[in-house]
Coordinates of C-alpha atoms in Angstrom, one line a residue:
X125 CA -79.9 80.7 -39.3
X126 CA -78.1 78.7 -41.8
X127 CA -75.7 77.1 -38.9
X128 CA -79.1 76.4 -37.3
X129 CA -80.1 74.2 -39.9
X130 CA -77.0 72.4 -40.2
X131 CA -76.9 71.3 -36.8
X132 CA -80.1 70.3 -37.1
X133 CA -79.7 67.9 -40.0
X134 CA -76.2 66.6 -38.2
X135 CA -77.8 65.5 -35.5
X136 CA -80.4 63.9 -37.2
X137 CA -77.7 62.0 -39.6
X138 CA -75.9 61.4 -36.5
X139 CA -79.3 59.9 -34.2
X140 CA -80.4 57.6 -37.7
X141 CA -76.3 56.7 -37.5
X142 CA -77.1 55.2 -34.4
X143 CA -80.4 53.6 -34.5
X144 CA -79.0 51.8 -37.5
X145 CA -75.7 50.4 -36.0
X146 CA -77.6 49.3 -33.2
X147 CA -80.2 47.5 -35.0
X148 CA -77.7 45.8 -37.8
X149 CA -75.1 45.7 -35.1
X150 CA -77.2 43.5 -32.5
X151 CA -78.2 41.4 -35.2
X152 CA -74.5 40.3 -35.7
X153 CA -73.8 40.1 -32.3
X154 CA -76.1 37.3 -31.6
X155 CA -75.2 35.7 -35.2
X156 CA -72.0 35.8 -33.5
X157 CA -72.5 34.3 -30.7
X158 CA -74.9 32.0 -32.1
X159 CA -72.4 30.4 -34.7
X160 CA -69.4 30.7 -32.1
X161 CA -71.7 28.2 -30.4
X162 CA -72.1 25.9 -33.1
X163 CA -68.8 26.2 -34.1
X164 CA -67.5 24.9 -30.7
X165 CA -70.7 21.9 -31.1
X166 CA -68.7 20.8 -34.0
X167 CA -65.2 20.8 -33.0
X168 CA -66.3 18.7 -30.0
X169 CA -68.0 16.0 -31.7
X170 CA -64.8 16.0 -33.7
X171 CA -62.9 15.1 -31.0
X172 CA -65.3 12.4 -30.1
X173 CA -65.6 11.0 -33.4
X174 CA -61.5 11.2 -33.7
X175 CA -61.5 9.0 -30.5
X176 CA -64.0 6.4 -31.8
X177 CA -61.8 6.3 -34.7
X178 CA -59.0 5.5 -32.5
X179 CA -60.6 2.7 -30.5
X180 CA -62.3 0.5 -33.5
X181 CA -58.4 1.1 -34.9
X182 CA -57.1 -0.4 -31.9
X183 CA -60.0 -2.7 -31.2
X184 CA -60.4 -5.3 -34.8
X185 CA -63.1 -2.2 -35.8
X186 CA -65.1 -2.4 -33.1
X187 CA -67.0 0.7 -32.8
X188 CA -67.2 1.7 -29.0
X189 CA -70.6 1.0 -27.3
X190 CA -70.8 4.5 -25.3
X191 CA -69.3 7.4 -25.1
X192 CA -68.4 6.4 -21.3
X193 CA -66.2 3.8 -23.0
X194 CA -64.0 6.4 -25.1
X195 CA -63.4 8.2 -21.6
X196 CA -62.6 4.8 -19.6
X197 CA -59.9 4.1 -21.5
X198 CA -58.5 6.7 -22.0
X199 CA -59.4 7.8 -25.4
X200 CA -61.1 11.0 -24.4
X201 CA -59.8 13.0 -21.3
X202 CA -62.4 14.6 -20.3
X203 CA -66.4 14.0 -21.8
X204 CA -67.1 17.5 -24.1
X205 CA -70.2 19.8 -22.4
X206 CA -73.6 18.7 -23.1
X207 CA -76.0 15.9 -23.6
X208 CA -73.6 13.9 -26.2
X209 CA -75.3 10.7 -27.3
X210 CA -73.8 8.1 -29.5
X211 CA -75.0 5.4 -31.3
X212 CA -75.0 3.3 -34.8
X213 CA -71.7 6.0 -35.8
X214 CA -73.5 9.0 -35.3
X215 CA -72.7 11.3 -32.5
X216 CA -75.1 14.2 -31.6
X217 CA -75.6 16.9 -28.9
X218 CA -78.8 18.0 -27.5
X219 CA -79.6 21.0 -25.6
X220 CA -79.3 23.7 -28.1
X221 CA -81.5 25.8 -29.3
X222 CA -84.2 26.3 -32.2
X223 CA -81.7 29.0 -33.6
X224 CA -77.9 26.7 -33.3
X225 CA -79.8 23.9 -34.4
X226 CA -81.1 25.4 -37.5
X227 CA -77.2 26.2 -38.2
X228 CA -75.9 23.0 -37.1
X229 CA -78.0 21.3 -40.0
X230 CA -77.0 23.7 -42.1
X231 CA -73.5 24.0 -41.6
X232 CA -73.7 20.1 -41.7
X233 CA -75.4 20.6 -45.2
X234 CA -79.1 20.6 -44.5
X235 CA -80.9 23.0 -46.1
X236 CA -84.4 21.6 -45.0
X237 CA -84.8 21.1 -41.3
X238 CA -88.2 19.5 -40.2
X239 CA -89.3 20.2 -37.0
X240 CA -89.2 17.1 -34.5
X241 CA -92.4 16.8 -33.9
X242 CA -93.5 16.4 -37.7
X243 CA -94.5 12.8 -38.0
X244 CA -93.3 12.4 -41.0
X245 CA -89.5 11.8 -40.0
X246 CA -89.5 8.9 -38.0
X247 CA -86.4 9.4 -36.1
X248 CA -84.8 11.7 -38.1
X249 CA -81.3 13.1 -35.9
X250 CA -81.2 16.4 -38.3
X251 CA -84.7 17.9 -36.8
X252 CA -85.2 20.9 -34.5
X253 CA -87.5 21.1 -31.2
X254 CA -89.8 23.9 -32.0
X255 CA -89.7 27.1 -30.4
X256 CA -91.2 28.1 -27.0

């Protein structure tokens, strides 16, 4: 009886073992992946803003007008995946989503990101789209 009952209990430790790792442990797995992501965003805008470094160094400190300049002559090899814009020295990426953009911002420094369609920030490049 008593080898009964300790069974019993190990396979109970054993199942709540399990439910546990694969709640905490899907949790970080899409952190992961999430920050992976943004990691990668940031390195690539890196390279763009070391190349538009590079051309107003080489060009009186002329900043470059588009990103398709950076890549015609040569200062890029190949444009980074995504929507890169540039403009007015600041180089942003859309496409991501609610969650990398919350990071982004806040791996940029942001603590407080407003939604982009709050009124109130007029153009703001640091906001998120809400989610669907």
């Amino acid at each position: 009886m008593f080898s009964l009952i300790i069974t019993i209990i190990s396979i109970l430790l054993v199942a709540v073992l399990a439910i546990a790792s694969i709640y905490f442990g899907g949790t970080a797995w899409n952190q992961g992946g999430t920050k992976a992501a943004v990691t990668q965003y940031f390195n690539e805008g890196q390279q763009i803003a070391a190349a538009a470094t590079l051309y107003r160094a080489e060009n009186g400190g002329r900043n470059p007008e588009s990103i398709q300049v950076l890549l015609d002559n040569n200062y890029l090899r190949v444009l980074p995946e995504g929507q890169w814009e540039f403009g007015n020295e600041i180089i942003t990426r859309g496409s991501l989503n609610y969650d990398q953009c919350l990071l982004a911002n806040q791996m940029a420094g942001y603590e407080d990101v407003p939604m982009c369609d709050d009124p109130g920030i007029s153009g703001s490049v640091r906001c998120c789209e809400v989610p669907e």
